[in-house]
Amino acid sequence: MQELPWQSCDNPWNTEKCFCNYSLTDTTNLTSAVTEFWERNMHQLTDGLEEPGEVRWPLVGTLALAWVLVYFSIWKGVEWTGKVVYFSATYPYVMLFILFFRGVTLPGAVDGILFYITPDFNKLTRSEVWLDAATQIFFSYGLGLGSLIALGSYNTYNNDVYRDSIIVCIINSCTSMFAGFVIFSIVGFMSHITKKPVKELAASGPGLAFLAYPQAVTQLPMSSLWAILFFSMLMMLGLDSQFCTVEGFVTALMDEYPLVLRKRKKIFILLVCLVSFVIGISNVTQGGLYVFKLFDYYSASGMCLLYLVFFETVSISWFYGADRFYDNIEDMIGYRPCGWWKLCWKFFTPLICLGVFTFSAVEMTPLTLGKYVYPLWGQVIGWFMALSSMILVPGYFLFMFCVTKGNIKQRWRKMTTSSEDQKPSEREEFGHAGGVGEAPV
């Protein structure tokens, strides 16, 4: 079987500092073959954000393929998307189990797993740990992104959403923990090969998926096979997350402008995918990795999501009313959920979001990518990206305050008092559940 392109130092993009013998004890002034493939071949990485460089056409092709897959996953509506999910959601589980049994049989796997399950409470004093934890929960559960609300709107009125929520949370958390065993068994194996502590090899973000794991794969028999299994799993995970997010965005706009968009659903989805593809081209230039880091850190992550989720929970539990929300759930599912959730909605969730947001803001440090520190103007661009969504909350408040009639007290009462609930008619429920494209107007 042909060796992987990042397995040796005999390629045109490799330098004299390249090494592929991972048993070397001193690699201070050397660069691994995996890193050189990632930086010098795949990205042809420039020296910083100020050097965008040329467009990397191979990456443009993969980006286009990703958006084509997203389009054809959702173009026929939520019923078609549900069929796609049967494969895209189950395939990663099959791969996880295969990679798990391969990983735990490798020498050194126990060391990696012990590092994974042994807590280091000193890290709780670092704000980035809390921010990363919040980001992980928000993204894995789809919180603050609108996808859960939009996709949940296709359920029938009496669907047991409480039961479904508990099941999703349990499966999601168990899957994340199980995936940790898969990853750290391989990291422990690399620690055994390189004679380095697991702590030095445990990367995060893209570094784990595209550097640490591919490096470990080169040490396995039939390395090409394990690389195909791993990256196909990543592709399915990414596709699953992406088309659910796009489906949520599309559904929200179609519900807002049904007369204009519902009859032109496929064209509208195509337009959304094309615009997203064009925006994504900024991430696949030679300096695109720096732009990607800006998007990842500022636009839809960490502090931005904490801010939005804080206002979501406050608006529902305090302005709409937690008791009223409980009554709505009871009317839908036929029984009243545990009272613990009311405490979470009213106190625990808002306080945790506010606390982590404040802690992260106070201890914020300049954004970095490896050894590169982002310039001030780059961080300013990042904050503008974050504010593009964050400012909508106070912005809409000021807009409603200006257009609402009456004195200040009357305006506040009208803005913070919701209208009476109306149970959807069977026609409305059937139309929306049948798919946004076919829903009657």
Coordinates of C-alpha atoms in Angstrom, one line a residue, residues 83-253:
K83 CA -32.8 10.3 5.9
V84 CA -29.3 11.7 5.3
V85 CA -28.7 11.9 9.1
Y86 CA -29.4 8.1 9.4
F87 CA -26.1 7.6 7.6
S88 CA -24.1 10.7 8.5
A89 CA -24.8 10.3 12.2
T90 CA -24.3 6.5 12.5
Y91 CA -21.2 6.3 10.3
P92 CA -18.9 8.2 12.8
Y93 CA -20.0 5.8 15.6
V94 CA -18.9 2.8 13.5
M95 CA -15.6 4.5 12.9
L96 CA -15.2 5.5 16.6
F97 CA -15.6 1.9 17.7
I98 CA -13.1 0.6 15.1
L99 CA -10.6 3.3 16.0
F100 CA -11.2 2.7 19.7
F101 CA -10.4 -1.0 19.6
R102 CA -7.3 -0.3 17.4
G103 CA -6.2 2.4 19.8
V104 CA -6.5 0.6 23.1
T105 CA -4.4 -2.4 21.7
L106 CA -1.4 -0.1 21.0
P107 CA 1.5 0.1 23.5
G108 CA 1.3 3.2 25.7
A109 CA -2.5 3.6 25.2
V110 CA -3.0 3.2 29.0
D111 CA -0.8 6.3 29.7
G112 CA -2.8 8.4 27.3
I113 CA -6.1 7.3 28.8
L114 CA -4.9 7.9 32.4
F115 CA -3.9 11.4 31.4
Y116 CA -7.3 11.9 29.9
I117 CA -9.3 10.8 33.0
T118 CA -7.0 12.3 35.6
P119 CA -8.3 15.8 36.5
D120 CA -5.9 18.8 36.9
F121 CA -7.8 21.2 39.1
N122 CA -5.2 23.9 38.8
K123 CA -6.4 24.5 35.3
L124 CA -9.7 25.7 36.7
T125 CA -8.0 29.0 37.5
R126 CA -7.4 29.7 33.7
S127 CA -10.2 31.5 31.9
E128 CA -9.5 29.8 28.6
V129 CA -10.4 26.4 30.1
W130 CA -13.9 27.7 31.1
L131 CA -14.3 29.4 27.7
D132 CA -13.3 26.2 25.8
A133 CA -15.7 24.1 28.0
A134 CA -18.6 26.5 27.3
T135 CA -17.8 26.5 23.6
Q136 CA -17.7 22.7 23.5
I137 CA -21.1 22.4 25.2
F138 CA -22.7 25.0 23.0
F139 CA -21.4 23.5 19.8
S140 CA -22.0 19.9 20.7
Y141 CA -25.6 20.6 21.8
G142 CA -26.3 23.2 19.2
L143 CA -27.1 25.9 21.8
G144 CA -27.2 29.6 20.8
L145 CA -27.0 28.7 17.1
G146 CA -30.7 28.5 16.4
S147 CA -30.5 25.1 14.8
L148 CA -32.3 23.3 17.7
I149 CA -35.1 25.8 17.7
A150 CA -35.6 25.7 13.9
L151 CA -35.4 21.9 13.6
G152 CA -37.5 21.4 16.7
S153 CA -40.3 23.5 15.1
Y154 CA -40.9 20.6 12.7
N155 CA -42.1 18.4 15.6
T156 CA -45.7 17.8 16.3
Y157 CA -47.2 19.9 19.0
N158 CA -47.5 17.0 21.5
N159 CA -44.0 15.5 20.8
D160 CA -42.2 14.7 24.1
V161 CA -39.4 17.3 23.8
Y162 CA -38.5 16.8 27.4
R163 CA -37.7 13.2 26.9
D164 CA -35.9 13.9 23.7
S165 CA -33.8 16.6 25.3
I166 CA -32.6 14.3 28.1
I167 CA -31.8 11.5 25.6
V168 CA -29.8 13.9 23.3
C169 CA -27.8 15.3 26.3
I170 CA -26.9 11.8 27.6
I171 CA -25.9 10.4 24.2
N172 CA -24.0 13.6 23.3
S173 CA -22.0 13.6 26.5
C174 CA -21.3 9.9 26.4
T175 CA -20.1 10.2 22.8
S176 CA -17.8 13.1 23.6
M177 CA -16.3 11.1 26.5
F178 CA -15.9 8.0 24.4
A179 CA -14.2 10.0 21.6
G180 CA -11.7 11.2 24.2
F181 CA -10.7 7.6 24.9
V182 CA -10.3 7.0 21.2
I183 CA -8.1 10.1 20.8
F184 CA -6.0 9.8 23.9
S185 CA -5.2 6.1 23.4
I186 CA -3.5 7.2 20.2
V187 CA -1.8 10.1 21.9
G188 CA -0.5 7.7 24.5
F189 CA 0.9 5.5 21.8
M190 CA 2.7 8.5 20.3
S191 CA 4.1 9.3 23.8
H192 CA 5.4 5.7 23.9
I193 CA 7.1 6.1 20.5
T194 CA 8.6 9.6 21.0
K195 CA 9.5 9.1 24.7
K196 CA 7.8 12.4 25.4
P197 CA 5.2 13.1 28.1
V198 CA 1.5 12.9 27.0
K199 CA 1.1 16.5 28.1
E200 CA 3.5 17.7 25.4
L201 CA 1.6 15.8 22.6
A202 CA -2.0 16.6 23.7
A203 CA -2.9 19.4 21.3
S204 CA -6.3 21.1 20.8
G205 CA -8.4 22.3 18.0
P206 CA -7.1 21.7 14.4
G207 CA -3.7 20.7 15.8
L208 CA -5.2 17.5 17.3
A209 CA -7.2 16.4 14.2
F210 CA -4.6 17.4 11.5
L211 CA -1.3 17.1 13.3
A212 CA -1.2 14.8 16.3
Y213 CA -3.5 12.1 15.0
P214 CA -2.1 11.9 11.4
Q215 CA 1.4 11.7 13.0
A216 CA 0.3 8.7 15.0
V217 CA -1.3 7.1 11.9
T218 CA 2.1 7.0 10.2
Q219 CA 3.4 4.6 12.9
L220 CA 0.6 2.1 12.3
P221 CA 0.6 -0.8 9.9
M222 CA -1.7 -0.1 6.9
S223 CA -1.4 3.6 7.7
S224 CA -3.4 4.6 4.6
L225 CA -6.4 2.6 5.7
W226 CA -6.5 4.2 9.2
A227 CA -6.1 7.7 7.6
I228 CA -9.1 7.0 5.3
L229 CA -11.2 5.8 8.2
F230 CA -10.2 8.8 10.5
F231 CA -10.7 11.5 7.9
S232 CA -13.9 10.1 6.5
M233 CA -15.3 10.1 10.1
L234 CA -14.2 13.8 10.4
M235 CA -15.9 14.6 7.1
M236 CA -19.2 13.1 8.3
L237 CA -19.1 14.8 11.6
G238 CA -18.4 18.2 9.9
L239 CA -21.1 17.6 7.3
D240 CA -23.6 16.6 10.0
S241 CA -23.0 19.8 12.0
Q242 CA -22.9 22.1 9.0
F243 CA -26.1 21.1 7.3
C244 CA -28.0 21.2 10.5
T245 CA -26.8 24.7 11.1
V246 CA -27.7 25.8 7.6
E247 CA -31.1 24.1 7.9
G248 CA -31.7 26.1 11.0
F249 CA -30.7 29.4 9.3
V250 CA -32.8 28.6 6.2
T251 CA -35.9 27.6 8.2
A252 CA -35.8 30.8 10.3
L253 CA -35.7 33.0 7.3

